[in-house]
Coordinates of C-alpha atoms in Angstrom, one line a residue:
M16 CA -29.9 18.8 12.1
T17 CA -29.9 16.9 8.8
K18 CA -29.6 13.1 8.7
H19 CA -26.2 13.3 7.0
K20 CA -24.8 15.7 9.5
E21 CA -26.0 13.6 12.4
L22 CA -24.3 10.5 10.8
A23 CA -21.1 12.5 10.2
E24 CA -21.0 13.6 13.9
K25 CA -21.6 10.1 15.2
V26 CA -18.9 8.6 13.0
L27 CA -16.5 11.4 14.0
S28 CA -17.2 10.9 17.7
H29 CA -16.5 7.2 17.5
V30 CA -13.3 7.5 15.6
G31 CA -11.9 9.5 18.5
G32 CA -13.0 13.0 17.5
A33 CA -11.5 15.5 15.1
G34 CA -8.2 15.6 17.1
N35 CA -7.6 11.9 16.3
V36 CA -8.1 12.4 12.6
Y37 CA -4.9 13.0 10.7
Q38 CA -6.5 13.0 7.3
A39 CA -10.1 12.3 6.0
W40 CA -11.4 11.9 2.5
H41 CA -13.8 9.7 0.6
C42 CA -14.2 7.4 -2.4
V43 CA -17.3 6.3 -4.2
T44 CA -18.8 4.5 -1.2
R45 CA -16.5 4.9 1.8
L46 CA -15.3 7.5 4.3
R47 CA -11.5 7.0 4.7
F48 CA -9.5 8.1 7.7
N49 CA -5.8 8.2 8.7
L50 CA -5.8 8.3 12.5
T51 CA -3.3 9.4 15.1
N52 CA -4.3 6.5 17.4
K53 CA -6.4 3.7 16.0
D54 CA -7.1 2.4 19.5
N55 CA -9.5 5.3 20.0
V56 CA -11.9 3.9 17.4
D57 CA -15.0 2.1 18.6
I58 CA -15.6 0.1 15.5
E59 CA -18.6 -1.8 16.9
A60 CA -20.4 1.4 17.8
I61 CA -19.7 2.7 14.2
K62 CA -21.2 -0.4 12.7
Q63 CA -24.3 0.2 14.7
I64 CA -24.9 3.7 13.4
D65 CA -28.0 4.0 11.2
G66 CA -26.7 4.6 7.7
V67 CA -23.4 2.8 8.1
L68 CA -23.1 -0.5 6.1
G69 CA -19.9 -1.6 7.7
A70 CA -16.5 -0.4 9.1
Q71 CA -13.0 -1.9 8.9
F72 CA -9.3 -1.3 9.0
S73 CA -7.5 -1.8 5.7
G74 CA -3.9 -1.7 6.8
D75 CA -3.7 1.4 8.9
Q76 CA -6.5 3.2 7.0
F77 CA -9.9 3.2 8.7
Q78 CA -12.8 2.9 6.3
V79 CA -16.5 3.5 7.1
I80 CA -18.8 2.1 4.3
I81 CA -21.7 4.5 3.7
G82 CA -22.8 3.7 0.1
N83 CA -24.4 6.1 -2.4
K84 CA -24.7 9.0 0.0
V85 CA -21.0 9.1 1.0
A86 CA -20.4 12.4 -0.7
D87 CA -23.2 14.1 1.2
V88 CA -22.0 12.7 4.5
Y89 CA -18.4 13.7 3.8
A90 CA -19.6 17.3 2.9
E91 CA -20.9 17.5 6.5
L92 CA -17.8 15.7 8.0
E93 CA -15.1 17.9 6.3
P94 CA -15.9 21.1 8.1
L95 CA -16.2 19.3 11.4
V96 CA -12.7 17.9 11.0
E97 CA -11.2 21.2 9.8
N98 CA -12.9 23.4 12.3
E99 CA -11.6 21.3 15.2
G100 CA -8.1 21.2 13.9
G101 CA -8.1 17.6 12.7
G102 CA -6.8 16.6 9.4
K103 CA -4.6 19.7 9.1
N104 CA -1.9 19.0 11.6
D105 CA 1.5 17.6 10.9
Q106 CA 1.1 14.7 13.4
K107 CA 2.3 11.4 12.2
S108 CA -0.1 8.5 12.4
E109 CA 1.1 5.3 14.0
K110 CA 3.9 3.4 12.3
S111 CA 2.4 1.2 9.6
G112 CA 3.6 -1.5 7.3
V113 CA 5.1 -0.7 3.9
I114 CA 2.4 -2.3 1.9
S115 CA -0.5 -0.7 3.7
S116 CA 1.3 2.7 3.6
V117 CA 1.8 2.4 -0.2
M118 CA -1.9 1.4 -0.7
D119 CA -3.1 4.2 1.5
F120 CA -0.9 6.7 -0.4
I121 CA -2.1 5.6 -3.8
S122 CA -5.8 5.7 -2.9
G123 CA -5.3 9.1 -1.5
V124 CA -3.6 10.4 -4.7
F125 CA -6.1 8.9 -7.1
T126 CA -9.4 9.2 -5.3
P127 CA -9.7 13.0 -5.8
I128 CA -9.2 12.8 -9.6
L129 CA -11.5 9.8 -10.2
P130 CA -14.4 12.0 -11.3
A131 CA -12.3 13.7 -14.0
L132 CA -10.9 10.3 -15.2
A133 CA -14.4 8.7 -15.1
G134 CA -16.1 11.5 -17.1
A135 CA -13.4 11.8 -19.7
G136 CA -12.9 8.1 -20.0
L137 CA -16.6 7.5 -20.5
L138 CA -16.7 10.2 -23.2
K139 CA -13.9 8.4 -25.1
G140 CA -15.8 5.1 -24.7
F141 CA -18.9 6.6 -26.2
L142 CA -16.9 8.0 -29.1
A143 CA -15.5 4.5 -29.8
L144 CA -19.0 3.0 -29.5
F145 CA -20.4 5.6 -32.0
V146 CA -17.7 4.8 -34.5
T147 CA -18.4 1.1 -34.0
V148 CA -22.1 1.4 -34.8
G149 CA -21.5 3.8 -37.6
W150 CA -23.0 6.9 -36.0
M151 CA -19.8 8.9 -36.4
T152 CA -16.5 8.7 -38.2
N153 CA -13.1 9.1 -36.5
T154 CA -12.0 11.7 -39.1
G155 CA -14.7 14.3 -38.7
D156 CA -14.5 17.7 -36.9
T157 CA -17.1 16.6 -34.2
Y158 CA -15.0 13.6 -33.4
A159 CA -11.8 15.6 -33.2
V160 CA -13.3 18.2 -30.7
L161 CA -15.0 15.6 -28.5
N162 CA -11.9 13.4 -28.5
A163 CA -9.9 16.4 -27.4
I164 CA -12.2 16.9 -24.5
G165 CA -12.1 13.2 -23.5
D166 CA -8.3 13.0 -24.0
S167 CA -7.3 16.2 -22.2
V168 CA -7.3 14.7 -18.6
F169 CA -5.2 11.8 -19.7
Y170 CA -2.7 13.8 -21.8
F171 CA -2.2 16.4 -19.0
L172 CA -2.5 13.8 -16.2
P173 CA 0.8 15.0 -14.6
F174 CA -0.9 18.3 -13.7
F175 CA -3.8 16.5 -12.0
L176 CA -1.5 14.1 -10.2
A177 CA 0.7 17.0 -9.1
V178 CA -2.2 18.6 -7.3
S179 CA -3.6 15.5 -5.7
T180 CA -0.1 14.3 -4.6
A181 CA 0.8 17.6 -3.1
R182 CA -2.4 17.6 -1.1
K183 CA -1.8 14.1 0.0
V184 CA 1.8 14.8 1.2
K185 CA 0.8 18.3 2.4
T186 CA 3.2 20.4 0.3
N187 CA 2.6 23.5 -1.9
E188 CA 0.3 22.6 -4.8
Y189 CA 1.5 25.4 -7.0
L190 CA 5.2 24.4 -6.7
A191 CA 4.1 20.9 -7.7
L192 CA 2.4 22.4 -10.8
I193 CA 5.7 24.0 -11.7
V194 CA 7.3 20.5 -11.7
A195 CA 4.5 19.1 -13.9
G196 CA 4.7 22.2 -16.2
T197 CA 8.4 21.7 -16.7
M198 CA 8.0 18.0 -17.5
M199 CA 5.2 18.9 -20.0
Y200 CA 7.0 21.9 -21.5
P201 CA 6.9 21.9 -25.4
T202 CA 10.7 21.8 -25.6
F203 CA 10.8 18.4 -24.1
I204 CA 7.5 17.2 -25.7
D205 CA 8.5 18.3 -29.2
A206 CA 11.9 16.5 -28.8
A207 CA 10.3 13.3 -27.6
N208 CA 7.8 13.4 -30.5
G209 CA 10.6 13.8 -33.0
L210 CA 9.6 17.3 -34.0
T211 CA 13.2 18.5 -33.3
D212 CA 16.6 16.8 -33.7
Q213 CA 17.4 17.0 -30.0
T214 CA 18.3 13.6 -28.6
S215 CA 19.3 14.7 -25.1
F216 CA 20.0 17.8 -23.1
T217 CA 23.3 18.6 -21.2
L218 CA 22.8 20.7 -18.1
F219 CA 25.3 23.2 -16.8
N220 CA 27.8 22.0 -19.4
L221 CA 28.4 18.9 -17.2
S222 CA 28.7 15.9 -19.5
F223 CA 27.6 13.5 -16.9
I224 CA 24.2 15.3 -16.5
S225 CA 22.6 14.2 -19.7
I226 CA 18.8 14.6 -19.6
P227 CA 17.2 12.0 -21.9
V228 CA 14.4 12.9 -24.2
L229 CA 11.1 11.5 -22.9
S230 CA 7.5 12.4 -23.2
Y231 CA 5.8 12.7 -19.8
A232 CA 2.3 13.2 -21.3
S233 CA -0.2 10.8 -19.7
S234 CA 2.6 9.5 -17.3
V235 CA 1.8 8.6 -13.7
I236 CA 4.8 7.5 -11.6
P237 CA 7.4 10.2 -12.6
I238 CA 5.3 13.2 -11.3
I239 CA 4.3 11.3 -8.1
L240 CA 7.9 10.6 -7.3
S241 CA 8.9 14.1 -8.2
V242 CA 6.4 15.7 -5.9
L243 CA 7.5 13.5 -3.0
L244 CA 11.1 14.8 -3.6
L245 CA 9.7 18.4 -3.8
K246 CA 8.1 18.1 -0.4
Y247 CA 11.3 17.1 1.4
V248 CA 13.6 19.5 -0.5
Y249 CA 11.2 22.4 0.0
N250 CA 10.8 21.7 3.7
G251 CA 14.6 21.4 4.1
V252 CA 15.3 24.6 2.2
K253 CA 12.8 26.7 4.2
K254 CA 14.7 25.7 7.4
V255 CA 18.0 27.2 6.2
V256 CA 16.8 30.2 4.2
P257 CA 16.2 33.3 6.4
S258 CA 12.5 34.0 6.8
V259 CA 12.9 37.6 5.4
I260 CA 13.8 36.2 1.9
S261 CA 12.2 32.8 2.2
L262 CA 9.1 33.7 0.1
M263 CA 11.3 34.2 -3.0
F264 CA 14.4 32.2 -2.5
S265 CA 13.0 29.0 -1.0
P266 CA 11.0 28.2 -4.1
L267 CA 13.9 29.2 -6.4
L268 CA 16.4 27.0 -4.7
T269 CA 13.8 24.2 -4.6
F270 CA 13.3 24.4 -8.3
L271 CA 17.1 24.4 -9.0
I272 CA 17.4 21.2 -6.9
V273 CA 14.3 19.3 -7.7
L274 CA 13.8 19.9 -11.4
P275 CA 17.3 18.9 -12.7
I276 CA 17.1 15.7 -10.5
T277 CA 13.6 15.0 -11.9
L278 CA 14.5 15.4 -15.5
W279 CA 17.8 13.6 -15.1
I280 CA 17.0 10.7 -12.8
I281 CA 13.5 10.5 -11.3
G282 CA 11.6 11.0 -14.6
P283 CA 13.4 8.3 -16.5
L284 CA 13.4 6.0 -13.5
G285 CA 9.6 6.5 -13.0
S286 CA 8.9 6.0 -16.7
N287 CA 10.9 2.7 -16.8
L288 CA 9.2 1.5 -13.6
G289 CA 5.7 2.2 -15.0
E290 CA 6.5 0.5 -18.3
G291 CA 7.9 -2.4 -16.4
L292 CA 4.8 -2.9 -14.2
S293 CA 2.6 -2.6 -17.3
T294 CA 4.7 -5.1 -19.2
V295 CA 4.4 -7.6 -16.3
F296 CA 0.6 -7.5 -16.2
V297 CA 0.3 -7.6 -20.0
W298 CA 2.6 -10.6 -20.1
L299 CA 0.7 -12.3 -17.3
F300 CA -2.6 -12.1 -19.1
D301 CA -1.0 -13.0 -22.5
V302 CA 0.7 -16.1 -21.1
A303 CA -1.8 -17.3 -18.5
G304 CA -4.9 -15.3 -19.3
P305 CA -7.5 -17.9 -18.1
V306 CA -5.7 -18.5 -14.8
A307 CA -5.1 -14.8 -14.2
G308 CA -8.7 -14.0 -15.1
L309 CA -10.0 -16.8 -12.8
L310 CA -8.1 -15.6 -9.8
L311 CA -8.5 -11.8 -10.2
G312 CA -12.1 -12.1 -11.4
G313 CA -13.1 -14.4 -8.5
L314 CA -11.2 -12.6 -5.8
M315 CA -12.1 -9.1 -7.0
P316 CA -14.7 -8.6 -4.3
L317 CA -12.1 -9.2 -1.6
V318 CA -9.7 -6.8 -3.4
I319 CA -12.4 -4.1 -3.4
M320 CA -13.2 -4.7 0.2
T321 CA -9.6 -4.0 1.3
G322 CA -9.3 -1.1 -1.1
M323 CA -6.4 -2.8 -2.9
H324 CA -8.0 -2.0 -6.3
Y325 CA -6.6 1.5 -6.0
A326 CA -3.1 0.0 -6.2
F327 CA -3.9 -1.3 -9.7
V328 CA -5.2 2.1 -11.0
P329 CA -1.7 3.5 -12.0
I330 CA -0.8 0.3 -13.7
A331 CA -4.1 0.3 -15.6
I332 CA -3.5 3.9 -16.7
Q333 CA 0.1 3.0 -17.8
N334 CA -1.3 0.1 -19.8
I335 CA -3.7 2.4 -21.6
N336 CA -1.0 4.9 -22.2
S337 CA 1.5 2.4 -23.6
S338 CA -0.7 -0.2 -25.4
G339 CA -4.0 1.6 -25.7
T340 CA -5.8 -1.0 -23.6
D341 CA -6.4 -2.2 -20.0
T342 CA -6.4 -5.9 -19.9
F343 CA -7.0 -6.7 -16.3
L344 CA -8.5 -4.1 -13.9
Q345 CA -11.7 -2.8 -15.6
P346 CA -12.5 -6.1 -17.4
M347 CA -12.3 -8.0 -14.1
M348 CA -14.2 -5.3 -12.1
F349 CA -16.9 -5.2 -14.8
I350 CA -17.6 -8.9 -14.4
S351 CA -17.3 -8.9 -10.6
N352 CA -19.5 -5.9 -10.0
L353 CA -22.2 -7.2 -12.2
A354 CA -22.0 -10.7 -10.5
Q355 CA -22.7 -9.0 -7.2
S356 CA -25.6 -7.2 -8.8
G357 CA -27.1 -10.5 -10.2
A358 CA -26.8 -12.2 -6.9
A359 CA -28.6 -9.3 -5.1
F360 CA -31.4 -9.4 -7.7
G361 CA -31.7 -13.2 -7.0
V362 CA -32.2 -12.4 -3.3
A363 CA -34.8 -9.8 -4.2
V364 CA -36.8 -12.4 -6.1
R365 CA -36.4 -15.3 -3.8
S366 CA -36.5 -13.8 -0.3
R367 CA -39.9 -13.6 1.6
N368 CA -38.6 -10.8 3.8
K369 CA -40.1 -7.6 2.4
A370 CA -37.4 -5.3 3.8
L371 CA -34.6 -7.6 2.5
K372 CA -36.3 -7.7 -0.9
Q373 CA -36.3 -3.9 -1.1
L374 CA -32.7 -3.6 0.0
A375 CA -31.6 -6.3 -2.4
A376 CA -33.3 -4.7 -5.3
S377 CA -32.0 -1.2 -4.7
S378 CA -28.4 -2.4 -3.9
G379 CA -28.6 -4.6 -7.0
I380 CA -29.2 -1.5 -9.1
S381 CA -26.3 0.3 -7.4
A382 CA -24.0 -2.7 -8.1
M383 CA -25.0 -2.8 -11.7
I384 CA -23.9 0.9 -12.0
G385 CA -20.6 0.0 -10.3
I386 CA -21.2 0.7 -6.6
T387 CA -21.0 -2.7 -5.1
E388 CA -20.6 -2.1 -1.3
P389 CA -24.4 -1.9 -0.5
A390 CA -25.0 -5.3 -2.3
M391 CA -21.9 -6.9 -0.9
Y392 CA -22.2 -5.8 2.8
G393 CA -25.9 -5.3 3.1
V394 CA -27.1 -8.4 1.3
N395 CA -24.8 -10.9 -0.2
M396 CA -22.1 -11.2 2.5
K397 CA -24.9 -11.1 5.2
L398 CA -26.5 -14.2 3.6
K399 CA -23.1 -15.8 2.7
K400 CA -24.2 -18.1 -0.2
P401 CA -25.2 -15.3 -2.7
F402 CA -21.7 -13.8 -2.1
I403 CA -20.1 -17.2 -2.8
Y404 CA -22.2 -17.7 -5.9
A405 CA -21.2 -14.3 -7.2
M406 CA -17.5 -15.0 -6.7
L407 CA -17.7 -18.4 -8.4
S408 CA -19.5 -17.0 -11.4
S409 CA -17.2 -14.0 -11.8
G410 CA -14.2 -16.3 -11.5
V411 CA -15.4 -18.5 -14.3
L412 CA -16.3 -15.6 -16.5
G413 CA -13.0 -13.9 -15.6
A414 CA -11.2 -17.0 -16.9
F415 CA -13.1 -16.8 -20.2
A416 CA -12.3 -13.0 -20.4
G417 CA -8.6 -13.8 -19.8
W418 CA -8.7 -16.5 -22.5
Y419 CA -10.5 -14.3 -25.0
G420 CA -8.4 -11.2 -24.4
F421 CA -11.3 -9.0 -23.2
K422 CA -10.0 -5.5 -22.7
A423 CA -11.0 -1.8 -22.1
F424 CA -9.8 0.9 -24.4
A425 CA -10.3 3.8 -22.0
L426 CA -10.6 4.4 -18.3
G427 CA -14.3 4.6 -17.3
G428 CA -14.6 5.3 -13.6
L429 CA -17.5 3.4 -12.1
V430 CA -17.3 0.0 -13.8
G431 CA -20.8 -1.3 -14.6
V432 CA -23.6 -0.9 -17.2
F433 CA -22.6 2.6 -18.1
S434 CA -19.0 1.6 -18.7
I435 CA -19.8 -0.8 -21.6
P436 CA -18.7 1.9 -24.1
V437 CA -15.1 1.8 -22.8
F438 CA -14.9 -1.8 -24.1
A439 CA -15.7 -0.7 -27.7
D440 CA -12.7 -0.8 -30.1
P441 CA -11.9 2.7 -31.4
S442 CA -11.0 1.1 -34.7
G443 CA -14.6 0.2 -35.3
A444 CA -14.3 -3.6 -34.9
V445 CA -17.6 -5.0 -33.7
G446 CA -16.3 -8.1 -31.9
A447 CA -15.2 -6.2 -28.8
I448 CA -18.5 -4.6 -28.0
V449 CA -20.4 -7.9 -28.7
V450 CA -18.3 -9.7 -26.1
A451 CA -18.8 -6.8 -23.6
V452 CA -22.6 -7.1 -24.0
L453 CA -22.4 -10.9 -23.7
L454 CA -20.3 -10.7 -20.5
F455 CA -22.7 -8.1 -19.2
V456 CA -25.7 -10.5 -19.6
L457 CA -23.9 -13.6 -18.3
S458 CA -22.4 -11.8 -15.3
L459 CA -25.9 -10.8 -14.2
V460 CA -27.8 -14.0 -15.2
I461 CA -25.4 -16.7 -13.9
P462 CA -25.4 -15.7 -10.2
F463 CA -29.0 -14.7 -10.4
V464 CA -29.9 -18.3 -11.5
L465 CA -27.6 -19.8 -8.9
V466 CA -29.3 -17.9 -6.1
L467 CA -32.7 -18.9 -7.4
V468 CA -31.9 -22.6 -7.8
L469 CA -29.4 -23.3 -5.0
G470 CA -31.0 -20.9 -2.5
F471 CA -29.8 -19.4 0.8
K472 CA -31.0 -19.2 4.4
D473 CA -33.6 -16.5 4.3
I474 CA -34.1 -14.0 7.1
P475 CA -37.8 -14.5 8.3
E476 CA -39.9 -11.5 8.9
E477 CA -41.5 -10.7 12.3
N478 CA -44.5 -12.9 12.9
D479 CA -43.8 -14.9 9.7
S480 CA -44.4 -18.5 10.4
T481 CA -43.7 -19.6 6.8
P482 CA -40.9 -22.2 6.8
V483 CA -37.6 -21.0 5.2
V484 CA -36.8 -22.8 1.9
E485 CA -33.2 -23.6 1.0
N486 CA -32.0 -25.9 -1.8
K487 CA -35.7 -26.5 -2.6
K488 CA -36.1 -28.5 0.6
E489 CA -38.4 -27.1 3.4
I490 CA -36.7 -26.5 6.7
V491 CA -39.2 -27.3 9.4
A492 CA -38.8 -26.8 13.1
S493 CA -37.2 -29.9 14.7
G494 CA -39.0 -29.4 17.9
K495 CA -35.8 -28.3 19.6
E496 CA -35.8 -25.0 21.5
K497 CA -33.2 -23.1 23.4
A498 CA -34.1 -21.0 26.4
I499 CA -32.3 -17.7 27.0
N500 CA -32.7 -16.4 30.6
S501 CA -33.0 -12.8 31.6
P502 CA -29.7 -11.4 32.6
L503 CA -31.2 -8.7 34.9
K504 CA -34.3 -7.5 36.7
G505 CA -36.5 -4.8 35.2
E506 CA -39.4 -3.9 33.0
L507 CA -39.7 -5.4 29.5
V508 CA -39.5 -3.1 26.5
P509 CA -40.1 -4.2 22.9
L510 CA -37.2 -3.4 20.6
K511 CA -39.4 -1.5 18.2
D512 CA -40.0 1.1 20.9
L513 CA -36.4 2.0 21.4
S514 CA -34.9 5.3 20.2
D515 CA -31.9 3.7 18.7
P516 CA -32.8 2.5 15.1
T517 CA -30.0 -0.1 15.0
F518 CA -31.8 -2.0 17.7
A519 CA -35.4 -0.9 16.9
Q520 CA -35.1 -2.1 13.3
E521 CA -33.4 -5.4 14.5
I522 CA -30.4 -4.7 12.4
M523 CA -28.2 -6.5 15.0
G524 CA -30.8 -9.3 15.4
K525 CA -33.9 -10.2 17.3
G526 CA -34.4 -9.9 21.0
V527 CA -35.9 -7.8 23.7
A528 CA -35.0 -4.8 25.9
I529 CA -35.3 -4.4 29.7
E530 CA -35.4 -1.1 31.7
P531 CA -33.3 -2.2 34.7
T532 CA -34.4 -1.8 38.3
E533 CA -31.1 -3.2 39.7
N534 CA -27.5 -2.7 38.8
R535 CA -26.3 -6.2 38.0
I536 CA -25.9 -8.3 34.8
F537 CA -25.9 -12.1 35.1
A538 CA -25.0 -14.7 32.4
P539 CA -28.2 -15.7 30.5
I540 CA -26.5 -18.8 29.1
S541 CA -23.4 -20.9 29.7
G542 CA -20.6 -20.4 27.2
E543 CA -17.6 -18.2 26.5
V544 CA -17.1 -14.4 26.6
M545 CA -16.4 -13.4 23.1
V546 CA -16.6 -9.6 23.2
L547 CA -16.0 -7.1 26.1
P548 CA -15.0 -3.6 25.0
D549 CA -12.8 -1.4 27.3
S550 CA -15.9 0.7 27.9
Q551 CA -17.5 -2.4 29.6
H552 CA -21.0 -1.2 28.5
A553 CA -21.7 -4.4 26.5
I554 CA -20.7 -8.0 26.5
G555 CA -21.0 -10.7 23.8
I556 CA -21.3 -14.4 24.7
K557 CA -21.2 -17.5 22.5
G558 CA -23.2 -20.3 24.1
D559 CA -22.3 -23.9 24.2
E560 CA -24.8 -24.7 21.4
G561 CA -23.7 -21.9 19.1
E562 CA -26.1 -19.1 20.1
E563 CA -24.5 -15.6 20.2
I564 CA -26.0 -13.2 22.7
L565 CA -25.2 -9.5 23.0
I566 CA -26.1 -7.6 26.2
H567 CA -25.9 -3.9 25.6
I568 CA -26.3 -1.7 28.7
G569 CA -27.9 1.7 27.7
I570 CA -27.9 3.7 24.5
D571 CA -24.7 5.4 23.4
T572 CA -23.1 4.6 26.8
V573 CA -19.9 3.7 25.0
S574 CA -19.2 7.5 25.3
L575 CA -18.8 7.0 29.0
K576 CA -15.6 5.1 28.3
G577 CA -16.1 2.6 31.1
E578 CA -17.1 5.1 33.8
H579 CA -19.9 3.7 36.0
F580 CA -19.3 0.1 34.7
K581 CA -17.3 -2.8 36.3
A582 CA -16.8 -6.1 34.6
F583 CA -16.1 -9.3 36.5
V584 CA -15.0 -11.4 33.5
Q585 CA -12.6 -11.1 30.6
V586 CA -12.7 -12.1 26.9
G587 CA -12.1 -15.8 26.7
D588 CA -13.5 -16.6 30.1
R589 CA -15.7 -19.6 30.5
I590 CA -19.0 -18.6 32.2
E591 CA -22.0 -20.5 33.6
V592 CA -25.6 -19.4 33.5
G593 CA -26.4 -17.1 36.4
E594 CA -22.8 -16.0 36.9
L595 CA -22.3 -12.3 37.7
L596 CA -20.8 -10.5 34.6
I597 CA -21.1 -6.7 35.1
T598 CA -22.3 -4.2 37.6
F599 CA -23.2 -0.6 36.7
D600 CA -24.6 2.6 38.4
R601 CA -28.0 3.3 36.9
E602 CA -28.4 6.7 38.6
A603 CA -25.0 8.0 37.6
I604 CA -25.5 6.9 34.0
K605 CA -28.9 8.7 33.9
E606 CA -27.4 11.8 35.5
A607 CA -24.7 11.8 32.7
G608 CA -27.6 12.1 30.2
F609 CA -27.8 8.5 28.9
Q610 CA -30.6 6.0 28.8
T611 CA -30.1 2.8 30.8
V612 CA -32.5 0.5 28.8
T613 CA -30.6 -2.7 28.2
M614 CA -30.8 -4.8 25.0
I615 CA -30.5 -8.6 24.9
I616 CA -30.0 -9.6 21.3
V617 CA -29.4 -12.9 19.5
T618 CA -26.9 -11.6 17.0
N619 CA -26.8 -14.8 14.8
T620 CA -30.6 -14.7 14.4
P621 CA -30.4 -15.7 10.7
D622 CA -29.0 -19.1 11.9
Y623 CA -32.4 -20.0 13.4
L624 CA -36.0 -20.3 12.3
D625 CA -37.0 -17.7 14.8
V626 CA -36.3 -15.9 18.1
L627 CA -39.3 -15.3 20.2
P628 CA -39.7 -13.2 23.4
M629 CA -41.7 -14.9 26.1
N630 CA -43.3 -11.6 26.9
E631 CA -42.9 -8.0 25.6
S632 CA -44.2 -6.2 28.6
G633 CA -44.3 -6.5 32.4
L634 CA -41.8 -7.1 35.1
I635 CA -39.1 -9.8 34.7
F636 CA -36.5 -11.2 37.2
E637 CA -33.0 -12.3 36.5
G638 CA -32.9 -16.0 35.7
E639 CA -36.5 -16.1 34.3
Q640 CA -36.8 -17.3 30.7
L641 CA -36.6 -14.3 28.5
L642 CA -36.3 -15.6 24.9
T643 CA -36.9 -18.8 23.0
I644 CA -34.7 -19.7 20.1
I645 CA -36.4 -22.1 17.6
R646 CA -34.0 -24.3 15.6

C-alpha cells in the first residue's frame, strides 16, 4: 500500500467512512468534504495522522490540510468514496448557514477550473512582461496567437463554469453546456459588440418579453444562476414527462423554459449583480485604499484559513473583465503569501532545532510559490510570533499597495513568485512591474528580519541543553520543576519505539508511553478535564499551573467508539491528583486487534524549556513520578 493511499484511507475512516461523505474534492492544499453527519468526524484523530498538517470545519465544510501532495492523496481517496457509494448519493448534508453554504458552493464551482485559469492567466502575464521589457510587441503574429491561447479560458468562461456548476449541483453537464452555448451564440455576441443593428430581441411576439442585448463572454454570475435554474426545472420536468419519451422531451421542455428566462431575466440580473459587486470593491480601494489594503492584507491569512478567499474569486474575475485589473484579491494574496514565506525562512535561520529548520525552509519555498498552508500551520502558527510578524508586515505593505493602486492585469492561479508577470502592465509601462518586484522583496525581507531580531520561543531538540534565546535575552532555567505522576501501572516504553509516527516523532509533544498491566487510569496532576471524546479512549487535562497533559490509551483505539472504555469524569470537571479517571478492558482491546500501549504527553511542550522522563524503561506504578517539566 502506498503512503498516499494509507493516508487517504485513514482520513476517510475518521470522517465517518464513505457513507458519510456527500461530496469530496480538493484545492491546492486541502481535501474538502461535505458530510451527511459532521458529528461522525474524529477531528483530533485526523490531526494526528502522519501527513496531515491540520483539520478544521469552515462553516459546514470539513477541510483536511495536506499540503503539496494533496492531489496525490485525493487520487487515492476519490475511488474509495465512489466505490463505497459516497459522494454520489442525493442525500442532503445537515442544514447549514446561508453564508457557509454560499462559500462552500463557490469554492466547489471554482476549484476544478483553477488549473485552467492559472495556466492561461500566467501566460497572459508573461506576454505583458515580455512587452514591458521589449522582448515582444503587442502587434505581432506571435503575440496574437499566444494571447488567443491565454485569453480563451476567460472569453469562454461560461462553458467552463457550466460544467463545474453542473457537477457541483449534480445535474446534466451537457444540458448546462447548451445553456452556455446559447448565451455565447454569435447572434447575441455580434449584437452586443455592435456588429449588427439589433438592440433587443422580442420572443414569441410578446412585447413584454424583450431580451436585452448583452455579451456574456467572460461573465461569471449569469451562467451559475442559469445552471441552478436548469437543475430544478430539469428535475421537475422529468417527474411529469412519461419515462418512455423522457429522453427527448425532458431536455426539450427544459430548454424552452430555462433559456428564455435566462436571456430575459437571469442573464441581465446576473450581469448587473456582477458589475455591482465589482464596482463596490473598486470604489472601496479607490476611496480608502490604504485602510482596505491594511485590513485585507493583514487578515488575508485568516481569510485563506477559512477558505473565504474563494468567495472573492468571481469578483476578481469580474473586475478583470470590466476594468482589466484586479485591485484587491491577487495583490493582497501576493503580499500575504510572501510574508508567510519570509517568516518561515526566518525560523529556518534562527531555530536550533534541525527538524524545524528543515520544515521551515521547505515550507518557506512552498509559500513563496503560493502554497502557504505548510508554512502557516506547520511553522508560523505553531510558534505564534512568526505568524504575527507576517500578518503585521503584510498589513503595512497592503496599506502601501492600496495607496499606490497596485493591481494585477490577469488571473494567475498560485499567487507567489511565479505570478509576478500578472502585475506587468500590458501597455508596456514599466512602473507596475517595478512596484511588483519591490513588494516581492519587502514582503519576504520584513518578516524575515522581524523573526531574526524579535525572535520566538524555539522548540528544543531532544537532549539539547542549549538555552532557548528569545528577544536576544537568554532564557535560563529558574530552578522550578513540575512533577507529573504516572497515571497507571505498567512497563515504560520510549515514544520513539512506538508504531504510531505522530507520537514517535513527538509531533503532539514530549512524554513517555506505558504498556499497562492494570485497567485503570488515575489523574497524574490536579486540574480540569479539557478533552474527553465520546470514544473515551483519551483524556486531556489542564493542570493548575498551566501544564496540558494528554493520556491516550492504545493506538487507533478511537475506532472502538467507546467500547471497552468507561470514563468517571466529564469535560469541565475539577480533578485532583490520584483520582480515578477511566477504566478499560486490556484483553478485550487486544482481542479486537489494537495495541494497548498508553501515551502520556505534555501537549504544550513548547511552553517549557524541556520535558524529561524520569526513566524510559522498567516497571512503574501509578502515583510514581513519571515526567519532570522544566520551566
